[in-house]
mmCIF file of C-alpha atoms in Angstrom:
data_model
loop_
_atom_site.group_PDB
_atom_site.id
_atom_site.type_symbol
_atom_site.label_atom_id
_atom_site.label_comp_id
_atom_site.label_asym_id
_atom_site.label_seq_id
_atom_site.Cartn_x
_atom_site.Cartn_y
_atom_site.Cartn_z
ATOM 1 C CA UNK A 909 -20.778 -42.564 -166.198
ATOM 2 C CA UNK A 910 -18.108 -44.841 -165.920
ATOM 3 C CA UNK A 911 -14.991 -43.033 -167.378
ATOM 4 C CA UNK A 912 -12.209 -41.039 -166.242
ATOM 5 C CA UNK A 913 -12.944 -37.061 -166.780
ATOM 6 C CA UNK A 914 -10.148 -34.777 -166.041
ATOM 7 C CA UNK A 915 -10.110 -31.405 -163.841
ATOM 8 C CA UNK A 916 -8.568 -28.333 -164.291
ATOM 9 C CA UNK A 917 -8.220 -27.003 -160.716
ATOM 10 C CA UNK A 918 -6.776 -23.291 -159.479
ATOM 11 C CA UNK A 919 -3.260 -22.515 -159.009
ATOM 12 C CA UNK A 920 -2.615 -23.101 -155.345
ATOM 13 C CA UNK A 921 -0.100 -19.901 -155.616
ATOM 14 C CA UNK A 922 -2.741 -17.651 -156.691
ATOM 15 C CA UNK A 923 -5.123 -19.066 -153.869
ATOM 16 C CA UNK A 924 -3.334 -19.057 -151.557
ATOM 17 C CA UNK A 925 -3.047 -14.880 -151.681
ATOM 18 C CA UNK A 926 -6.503 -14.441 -152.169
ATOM 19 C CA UNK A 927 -6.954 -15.760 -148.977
ATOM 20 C CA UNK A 928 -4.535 -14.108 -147.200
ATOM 21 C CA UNK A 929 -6.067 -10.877 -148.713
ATOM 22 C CA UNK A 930 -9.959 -12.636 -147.527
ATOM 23 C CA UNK A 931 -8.200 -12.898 -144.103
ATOM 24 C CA UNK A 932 -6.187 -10.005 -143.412
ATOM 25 C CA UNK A 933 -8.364 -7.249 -144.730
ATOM 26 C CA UNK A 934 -11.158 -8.139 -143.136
ATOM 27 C CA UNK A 935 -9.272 -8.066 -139.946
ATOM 28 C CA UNK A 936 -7.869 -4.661 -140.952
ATOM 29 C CA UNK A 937 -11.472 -3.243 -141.606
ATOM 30 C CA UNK A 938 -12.754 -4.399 -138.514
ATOM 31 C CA UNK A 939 -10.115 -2.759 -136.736
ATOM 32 C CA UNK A 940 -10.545 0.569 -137.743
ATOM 33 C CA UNK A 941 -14.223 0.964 -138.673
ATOM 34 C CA UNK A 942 -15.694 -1.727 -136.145
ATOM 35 C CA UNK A 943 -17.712 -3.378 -138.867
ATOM 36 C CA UNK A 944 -18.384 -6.921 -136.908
ATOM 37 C CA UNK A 945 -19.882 -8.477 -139.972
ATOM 38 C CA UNK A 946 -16.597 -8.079 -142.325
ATOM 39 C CA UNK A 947 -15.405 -11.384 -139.498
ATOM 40 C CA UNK A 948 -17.515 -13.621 -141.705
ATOM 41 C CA UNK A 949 -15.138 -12.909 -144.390
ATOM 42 C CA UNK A 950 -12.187 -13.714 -142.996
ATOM 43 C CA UNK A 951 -14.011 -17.159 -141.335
ATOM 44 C CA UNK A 952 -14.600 -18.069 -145.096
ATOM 45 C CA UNK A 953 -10.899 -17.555 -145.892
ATOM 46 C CA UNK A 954 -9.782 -19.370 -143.251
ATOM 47 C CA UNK A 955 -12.628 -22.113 -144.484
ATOM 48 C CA UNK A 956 -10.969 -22.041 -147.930
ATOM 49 C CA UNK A 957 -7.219 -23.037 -146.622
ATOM 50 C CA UNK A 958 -8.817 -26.660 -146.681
ATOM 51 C CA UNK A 959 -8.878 -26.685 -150.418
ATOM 52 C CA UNK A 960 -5.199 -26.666 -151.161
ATOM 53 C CA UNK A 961 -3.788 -30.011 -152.385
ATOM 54 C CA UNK A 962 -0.604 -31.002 -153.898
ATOM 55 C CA UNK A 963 -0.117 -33.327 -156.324
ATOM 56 C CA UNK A 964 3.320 -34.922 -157.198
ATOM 57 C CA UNK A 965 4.711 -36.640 -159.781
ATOM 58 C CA UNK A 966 2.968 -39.665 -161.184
ATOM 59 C CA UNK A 967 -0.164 -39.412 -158.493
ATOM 60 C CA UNK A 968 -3.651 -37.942 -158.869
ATOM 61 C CA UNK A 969 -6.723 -36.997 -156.635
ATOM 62 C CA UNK A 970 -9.765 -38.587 -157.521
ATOM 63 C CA UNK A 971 -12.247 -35.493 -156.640
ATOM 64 C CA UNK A 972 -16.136 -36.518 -155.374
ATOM 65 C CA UNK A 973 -18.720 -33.773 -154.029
ATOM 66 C CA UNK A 974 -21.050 -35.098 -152.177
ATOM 67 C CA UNK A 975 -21.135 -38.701 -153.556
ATOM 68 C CA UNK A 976 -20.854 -37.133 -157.301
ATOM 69 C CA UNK A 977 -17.758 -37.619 -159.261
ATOM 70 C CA UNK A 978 -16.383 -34.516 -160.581
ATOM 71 C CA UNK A 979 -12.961 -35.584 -161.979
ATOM 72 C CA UNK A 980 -9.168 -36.326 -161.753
ATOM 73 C CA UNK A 981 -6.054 -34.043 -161.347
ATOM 74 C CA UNK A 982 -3.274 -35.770 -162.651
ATOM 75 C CA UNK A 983 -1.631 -32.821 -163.200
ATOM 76 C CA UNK A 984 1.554 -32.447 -160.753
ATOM 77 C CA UNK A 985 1.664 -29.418 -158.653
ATOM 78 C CA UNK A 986 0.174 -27.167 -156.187
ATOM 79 C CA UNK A 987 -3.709 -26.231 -156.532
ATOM 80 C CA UNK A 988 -6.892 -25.293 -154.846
ATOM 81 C CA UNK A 989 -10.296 -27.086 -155.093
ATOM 82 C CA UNK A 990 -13.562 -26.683 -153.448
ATOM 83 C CA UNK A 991 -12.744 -27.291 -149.606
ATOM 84 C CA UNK A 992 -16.411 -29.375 -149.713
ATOM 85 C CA UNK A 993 -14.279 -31.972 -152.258
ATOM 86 C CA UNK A 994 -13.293 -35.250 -151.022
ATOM 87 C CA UNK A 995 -9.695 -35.920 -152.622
ATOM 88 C CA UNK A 996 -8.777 -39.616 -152.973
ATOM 89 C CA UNK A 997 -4.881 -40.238 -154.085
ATOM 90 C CA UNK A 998 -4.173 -42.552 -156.330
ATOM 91 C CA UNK A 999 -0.458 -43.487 -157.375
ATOM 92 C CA UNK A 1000 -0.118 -43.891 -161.066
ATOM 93 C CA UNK A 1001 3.466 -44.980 -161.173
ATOM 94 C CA UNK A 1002 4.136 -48.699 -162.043
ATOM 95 C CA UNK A 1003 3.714 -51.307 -159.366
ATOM 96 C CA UNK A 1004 5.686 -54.963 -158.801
ATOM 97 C CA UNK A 1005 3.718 -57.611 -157.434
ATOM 98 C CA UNK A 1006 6.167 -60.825 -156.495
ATOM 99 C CA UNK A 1007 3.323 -63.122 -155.939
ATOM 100 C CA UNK A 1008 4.291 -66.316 -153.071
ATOM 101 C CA UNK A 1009 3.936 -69.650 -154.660
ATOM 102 C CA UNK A 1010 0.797 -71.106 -154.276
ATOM 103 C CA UNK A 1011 -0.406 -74.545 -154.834
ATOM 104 C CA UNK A 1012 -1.829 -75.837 -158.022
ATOM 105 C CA UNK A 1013 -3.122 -78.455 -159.910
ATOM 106 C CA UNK A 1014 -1.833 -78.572 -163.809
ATOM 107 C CA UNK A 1015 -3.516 -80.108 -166.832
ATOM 108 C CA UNK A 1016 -3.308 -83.435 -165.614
ATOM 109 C CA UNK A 1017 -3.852 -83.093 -161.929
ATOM 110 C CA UNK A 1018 -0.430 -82.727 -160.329
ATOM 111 C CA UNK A 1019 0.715 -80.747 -157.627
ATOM 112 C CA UNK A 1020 2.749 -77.807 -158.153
ATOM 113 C CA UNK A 1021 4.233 -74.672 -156.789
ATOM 114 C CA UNK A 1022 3.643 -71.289 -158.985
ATOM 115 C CA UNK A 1023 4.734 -68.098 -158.462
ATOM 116 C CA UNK A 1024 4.141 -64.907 -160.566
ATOM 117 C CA UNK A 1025 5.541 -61.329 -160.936
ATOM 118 C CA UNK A 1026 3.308 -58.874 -162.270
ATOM 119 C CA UNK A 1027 4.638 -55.608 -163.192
ATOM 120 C CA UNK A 1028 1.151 -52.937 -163.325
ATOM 121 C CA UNK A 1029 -0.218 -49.618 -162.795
ATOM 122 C CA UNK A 1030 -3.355 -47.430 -162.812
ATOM 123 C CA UNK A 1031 -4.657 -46.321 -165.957
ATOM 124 C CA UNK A 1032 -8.017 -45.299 -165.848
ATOM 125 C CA UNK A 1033 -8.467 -43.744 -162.159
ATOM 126 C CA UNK A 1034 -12.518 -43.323 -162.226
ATOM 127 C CA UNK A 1035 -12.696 -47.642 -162.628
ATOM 128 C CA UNK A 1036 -9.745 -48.304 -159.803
ATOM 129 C CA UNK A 1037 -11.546 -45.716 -157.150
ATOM 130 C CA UNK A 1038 -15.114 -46.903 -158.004
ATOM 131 C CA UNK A 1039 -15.751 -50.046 -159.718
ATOM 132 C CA UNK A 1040 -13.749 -52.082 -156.746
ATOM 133 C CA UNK A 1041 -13.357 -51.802 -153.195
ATOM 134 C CA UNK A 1042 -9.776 -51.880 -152.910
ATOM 135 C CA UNK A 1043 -7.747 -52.177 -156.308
ATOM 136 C CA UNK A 1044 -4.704 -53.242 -154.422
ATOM 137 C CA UNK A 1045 -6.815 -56.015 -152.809
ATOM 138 C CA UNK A 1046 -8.534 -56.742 -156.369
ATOM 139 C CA UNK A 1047 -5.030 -56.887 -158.091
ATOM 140 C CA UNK A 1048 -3.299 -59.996 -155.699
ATOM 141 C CA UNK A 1049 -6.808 -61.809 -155.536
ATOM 142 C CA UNK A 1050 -7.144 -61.655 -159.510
ATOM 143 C CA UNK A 1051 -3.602 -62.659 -160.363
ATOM 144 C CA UNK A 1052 -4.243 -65.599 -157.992
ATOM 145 C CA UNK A 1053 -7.319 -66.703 -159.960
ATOM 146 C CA UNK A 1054 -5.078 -65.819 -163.253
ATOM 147 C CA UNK A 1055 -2.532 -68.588 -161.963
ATOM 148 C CA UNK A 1056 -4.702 -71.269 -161.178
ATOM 149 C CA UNK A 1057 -6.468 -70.832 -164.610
ATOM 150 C CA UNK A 1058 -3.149 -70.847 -166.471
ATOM 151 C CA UNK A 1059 -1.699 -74.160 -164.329
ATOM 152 C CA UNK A 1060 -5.016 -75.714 -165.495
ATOM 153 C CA UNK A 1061 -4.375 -75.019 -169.171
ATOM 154 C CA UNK A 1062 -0.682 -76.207 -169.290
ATOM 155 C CA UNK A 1063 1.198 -79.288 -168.044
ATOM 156 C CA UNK A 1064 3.623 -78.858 -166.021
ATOM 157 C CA UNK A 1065 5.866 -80.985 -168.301
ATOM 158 C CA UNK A 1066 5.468 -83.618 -170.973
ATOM 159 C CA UNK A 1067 6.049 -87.196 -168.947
ATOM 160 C CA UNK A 1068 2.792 -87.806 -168.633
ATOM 161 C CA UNK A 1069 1.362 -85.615 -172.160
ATOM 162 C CA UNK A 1070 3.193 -86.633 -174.443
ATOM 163 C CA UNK A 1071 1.290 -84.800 -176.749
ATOM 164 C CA UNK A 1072 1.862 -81.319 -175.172
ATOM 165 C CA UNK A 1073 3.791 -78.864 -177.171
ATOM 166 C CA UNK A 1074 3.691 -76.485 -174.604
ATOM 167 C CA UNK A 1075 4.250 -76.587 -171.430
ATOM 168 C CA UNK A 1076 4.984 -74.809 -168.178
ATOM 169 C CA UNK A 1077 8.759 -75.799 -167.988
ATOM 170 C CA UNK A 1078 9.670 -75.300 -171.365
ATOM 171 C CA UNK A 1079 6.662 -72.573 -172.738
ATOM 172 C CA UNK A 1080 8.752 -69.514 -171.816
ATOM 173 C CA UNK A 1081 7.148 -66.650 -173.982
ATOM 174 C CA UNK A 1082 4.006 -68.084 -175.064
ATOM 175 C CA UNK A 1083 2.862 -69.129 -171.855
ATOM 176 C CA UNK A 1084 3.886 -65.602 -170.169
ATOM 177 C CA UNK A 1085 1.728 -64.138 -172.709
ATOM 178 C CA UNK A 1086 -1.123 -65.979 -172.231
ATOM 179 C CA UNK A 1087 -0.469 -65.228 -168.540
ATOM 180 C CA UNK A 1088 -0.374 -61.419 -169.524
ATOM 181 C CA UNK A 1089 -3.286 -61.707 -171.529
ATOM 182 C CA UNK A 1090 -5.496 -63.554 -168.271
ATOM 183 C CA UNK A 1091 -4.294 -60.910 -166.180
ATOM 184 C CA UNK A 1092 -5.519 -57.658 -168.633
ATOM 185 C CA UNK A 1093 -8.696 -59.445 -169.055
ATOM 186 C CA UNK A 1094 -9.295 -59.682 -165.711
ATOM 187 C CA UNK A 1095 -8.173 -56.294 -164.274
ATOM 188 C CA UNK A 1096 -9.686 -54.427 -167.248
ATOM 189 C CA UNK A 1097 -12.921 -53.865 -164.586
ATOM 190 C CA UNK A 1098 -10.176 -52.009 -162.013
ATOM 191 C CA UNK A 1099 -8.850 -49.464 -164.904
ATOM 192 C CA UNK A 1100 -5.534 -51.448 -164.282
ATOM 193 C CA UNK A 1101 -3.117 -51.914 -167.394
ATOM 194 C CA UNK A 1102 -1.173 -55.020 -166.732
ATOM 195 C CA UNK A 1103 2.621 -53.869 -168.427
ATOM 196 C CA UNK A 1104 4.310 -57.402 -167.692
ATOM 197 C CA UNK A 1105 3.839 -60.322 -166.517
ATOM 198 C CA UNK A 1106 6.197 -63.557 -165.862
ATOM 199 C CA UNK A 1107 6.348 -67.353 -164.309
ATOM 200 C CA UNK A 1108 9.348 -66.568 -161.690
ATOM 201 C CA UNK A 1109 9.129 -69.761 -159.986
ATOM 202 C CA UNK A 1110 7.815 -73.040 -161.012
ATOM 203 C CA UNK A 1111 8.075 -76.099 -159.131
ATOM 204 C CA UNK A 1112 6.709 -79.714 -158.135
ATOM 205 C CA UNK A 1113 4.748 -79.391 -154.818
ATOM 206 C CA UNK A 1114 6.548 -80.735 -152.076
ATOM 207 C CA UNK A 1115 4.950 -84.781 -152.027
ATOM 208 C CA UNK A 1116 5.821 -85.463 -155.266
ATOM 209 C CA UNK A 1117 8.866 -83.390 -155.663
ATOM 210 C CA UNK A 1118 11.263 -86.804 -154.551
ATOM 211 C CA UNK A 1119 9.561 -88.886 -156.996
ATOM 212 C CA UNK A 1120 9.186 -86.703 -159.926
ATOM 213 C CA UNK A 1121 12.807 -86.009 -159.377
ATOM 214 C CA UNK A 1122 13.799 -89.684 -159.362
ATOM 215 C CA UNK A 1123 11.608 -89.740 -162.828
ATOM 216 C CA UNK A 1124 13.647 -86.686 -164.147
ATOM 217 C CA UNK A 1125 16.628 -88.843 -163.309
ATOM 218 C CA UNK A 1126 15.515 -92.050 -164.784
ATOM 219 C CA UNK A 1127 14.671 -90.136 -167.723
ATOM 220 C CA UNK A 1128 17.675 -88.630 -168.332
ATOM 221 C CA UNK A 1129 19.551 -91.914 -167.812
ATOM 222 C CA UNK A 1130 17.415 -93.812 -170.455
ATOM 223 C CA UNK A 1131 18.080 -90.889 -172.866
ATOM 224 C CA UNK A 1132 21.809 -91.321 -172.267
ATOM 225 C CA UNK A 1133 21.875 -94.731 -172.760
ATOM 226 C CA UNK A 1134 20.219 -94.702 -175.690
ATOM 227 C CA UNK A 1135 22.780 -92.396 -177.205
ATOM 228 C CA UNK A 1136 25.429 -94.595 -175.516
ATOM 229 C CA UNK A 1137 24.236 -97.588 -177.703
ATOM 230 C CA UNK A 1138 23.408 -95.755 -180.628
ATOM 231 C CA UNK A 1139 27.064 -94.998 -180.888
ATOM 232 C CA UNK A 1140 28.328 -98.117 -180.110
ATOM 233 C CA UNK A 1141 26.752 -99.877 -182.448
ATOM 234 C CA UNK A 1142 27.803 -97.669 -185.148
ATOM 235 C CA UNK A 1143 31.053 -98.196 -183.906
ATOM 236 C CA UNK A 1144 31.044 -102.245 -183.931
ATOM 237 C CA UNK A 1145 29.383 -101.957 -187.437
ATOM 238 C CA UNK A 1146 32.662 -99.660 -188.331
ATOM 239 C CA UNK A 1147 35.232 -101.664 -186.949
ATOM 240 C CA UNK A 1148 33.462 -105.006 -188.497
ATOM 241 C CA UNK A 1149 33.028 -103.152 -191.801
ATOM 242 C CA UNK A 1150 36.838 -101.906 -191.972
ATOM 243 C CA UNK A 1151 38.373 -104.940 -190.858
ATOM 244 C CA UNK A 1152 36.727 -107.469 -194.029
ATOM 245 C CA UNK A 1153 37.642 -104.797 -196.232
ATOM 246 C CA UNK A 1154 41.413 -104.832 -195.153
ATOM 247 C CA UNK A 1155 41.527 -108.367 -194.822
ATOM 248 C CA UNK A 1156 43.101 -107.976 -191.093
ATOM 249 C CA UNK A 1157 41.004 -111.537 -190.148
ATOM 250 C CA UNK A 1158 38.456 -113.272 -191.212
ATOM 251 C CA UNK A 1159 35.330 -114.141 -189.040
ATOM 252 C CA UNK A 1160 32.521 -117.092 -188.700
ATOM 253 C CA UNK A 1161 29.275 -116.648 -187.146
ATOM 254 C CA UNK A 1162 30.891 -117.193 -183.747
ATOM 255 C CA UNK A 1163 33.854 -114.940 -183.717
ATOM 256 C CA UNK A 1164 31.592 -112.290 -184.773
ATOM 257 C CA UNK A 1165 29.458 -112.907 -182.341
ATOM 258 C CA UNK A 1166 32.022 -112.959 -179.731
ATOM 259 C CA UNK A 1167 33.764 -110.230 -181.060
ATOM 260 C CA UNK A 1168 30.392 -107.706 -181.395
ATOM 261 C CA UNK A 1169 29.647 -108.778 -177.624
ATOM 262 C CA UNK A 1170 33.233 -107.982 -176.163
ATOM 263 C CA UNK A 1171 33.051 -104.778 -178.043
ATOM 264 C CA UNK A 1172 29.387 -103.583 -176.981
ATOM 265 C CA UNK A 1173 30.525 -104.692 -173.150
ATOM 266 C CA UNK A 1174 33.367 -102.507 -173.789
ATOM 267 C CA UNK A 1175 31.599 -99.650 -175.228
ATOM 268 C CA UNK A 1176 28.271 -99.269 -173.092
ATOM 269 C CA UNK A 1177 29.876 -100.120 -169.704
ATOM 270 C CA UNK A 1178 29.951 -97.528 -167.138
ATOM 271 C CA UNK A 1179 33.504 -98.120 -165.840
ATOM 272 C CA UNK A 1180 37.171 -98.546 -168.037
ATOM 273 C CA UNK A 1181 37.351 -102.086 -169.143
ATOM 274 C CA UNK A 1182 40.518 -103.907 -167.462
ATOM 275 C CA UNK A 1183 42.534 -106.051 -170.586
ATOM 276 C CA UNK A 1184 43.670 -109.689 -170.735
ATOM 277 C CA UNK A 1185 46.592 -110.577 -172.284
ATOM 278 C CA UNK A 1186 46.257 -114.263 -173.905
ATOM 279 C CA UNK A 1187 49.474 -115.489 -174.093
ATOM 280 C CA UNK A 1188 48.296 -118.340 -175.957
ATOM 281 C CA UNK A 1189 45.705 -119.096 -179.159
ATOM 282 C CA UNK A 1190 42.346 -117.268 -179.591
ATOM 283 C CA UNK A 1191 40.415 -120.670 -178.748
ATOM 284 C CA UNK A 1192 42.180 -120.427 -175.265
#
């Protein structure tokens, strides 16, 4: 049997004077008609005072006799079980797990630096007390695993993938679900339900973070330049266009040359361009 059976235990408060009565009277009785043998009742009341347990909000006992599973309070309050019952707790309230970045390899072999937070709890209490050792244990060493299966389906951006739609930078939702989805797969076997589960930090490892940062740069540069040219040139082709169709001066070859050239200098350059004044023709 490999599922979660619940128990209805005794109300600790009704118990708990039962054995005062097992203890007391006995005592009583002995006292006034010298009947030795009534002491084995009290020694079996104070034998049952083991079997109280109290169970609080958002916990259970896992209850085994003798190596045999008998079932789960989940139940909050204040009960009595068998005394011979060996009571495991187990917290059912939801657990954070803020994973340290480990080292990976994405898609294409690159270092990187991934970190997870997992947000979980206990929901099946027979499979996270018997079917692992340690659930707690089970729970950091699986979302490990989880992460370096992920890194290995994703880039960890598009420089070198062109292809990629997706990718660990820019993914957001759809990589955090297949994250979630890794992680409920693989703690299924511990009765854990996985509730979220997110990329919190995301990084270059450390020997490549200088040069993938110059690349970022260098990127961004080209991309800006390109924009930067884009416009000027529909700004020469503007100024050309509106100045034939006013008739401000006419242009040869040359002067449109020269004229196309002063303007893309003045357009793309990084810095204010300083004026001339020619004070005498425009062959000067």
């Amino acid at each position: 049997m490999k599922e979660e059976k619940t128990y209805l235990p005794i109300s600790g408060y009704l118990a708990i004077f039962l054995i005062i009565l097992m203890i007391i009277l006995p005592v009583l009785g002995i006292a006034a008609t010298k009947m030795i043998w009534l002491v084995i009742i009290t020694v079996f009341g104070l034998f049952c005072i083991g079997g109280f347990v109290i169970v609080n909000p958002n916990e259970s006992r896992v209850l085994v006799l003798f190596g045999a599973y008998k079932g789960t309070i989940k139940k909050n309050g204040f009960f009595w079980v068998n005394p011979f019952f060996s009571r495991k707790k187990i917290s059912l309230r939801a657990l954070n797990l803020d994973s340290d970045p480990i080292k990976v390899n994405d898609k294409i072999g690159n270092p990187i630096m991934i970190g997870i937070v997992l947000v979980w709890k206990v929901e099946n209490t027979y499979k996270a007390a018997f079917e692992v050792d340690d659930y707690t244990h089970f729970v950091n060493i699986q979302s490990e695993a989880a992460i370096r299966k992920l890194a290995g389906h994703y880039p960890y951006d598009n420089f070198d993938d062109a292809q990629a739609e997706i990718t660990l930078r820019s993914g957001g939702e759809e990589v955090n679900h297949k994250l979630e989805e890794e992680l409920r797969e693989r703690l299924a076997i511990a009765g854990i339900n996985v509730i979220e589960s997110r990329i919190a930090y995301l990084a270059y490892a450390s020997e490549i973070a200088g040069a993938m940062l110059r690349r970022q740069q260098a990127t961004a540069i080209v991309a800006a330049r390109y924009k930067i040219v884009e416009g000027a040139v529909s700004m020469v082709e503007m100024a050309l266009e509106q100045l034939s169709q006013k008739d401000i001066i006419e242009f040869d070859e040359e002067k449109r040359a020269t004229m196309v050239s002063n303007l893309m200098v003045v357009l793309c350059s990084d810095k204010d361009a300083a004026p001339v004044i020619n004070t005498g023709t425009l062959h000067q």
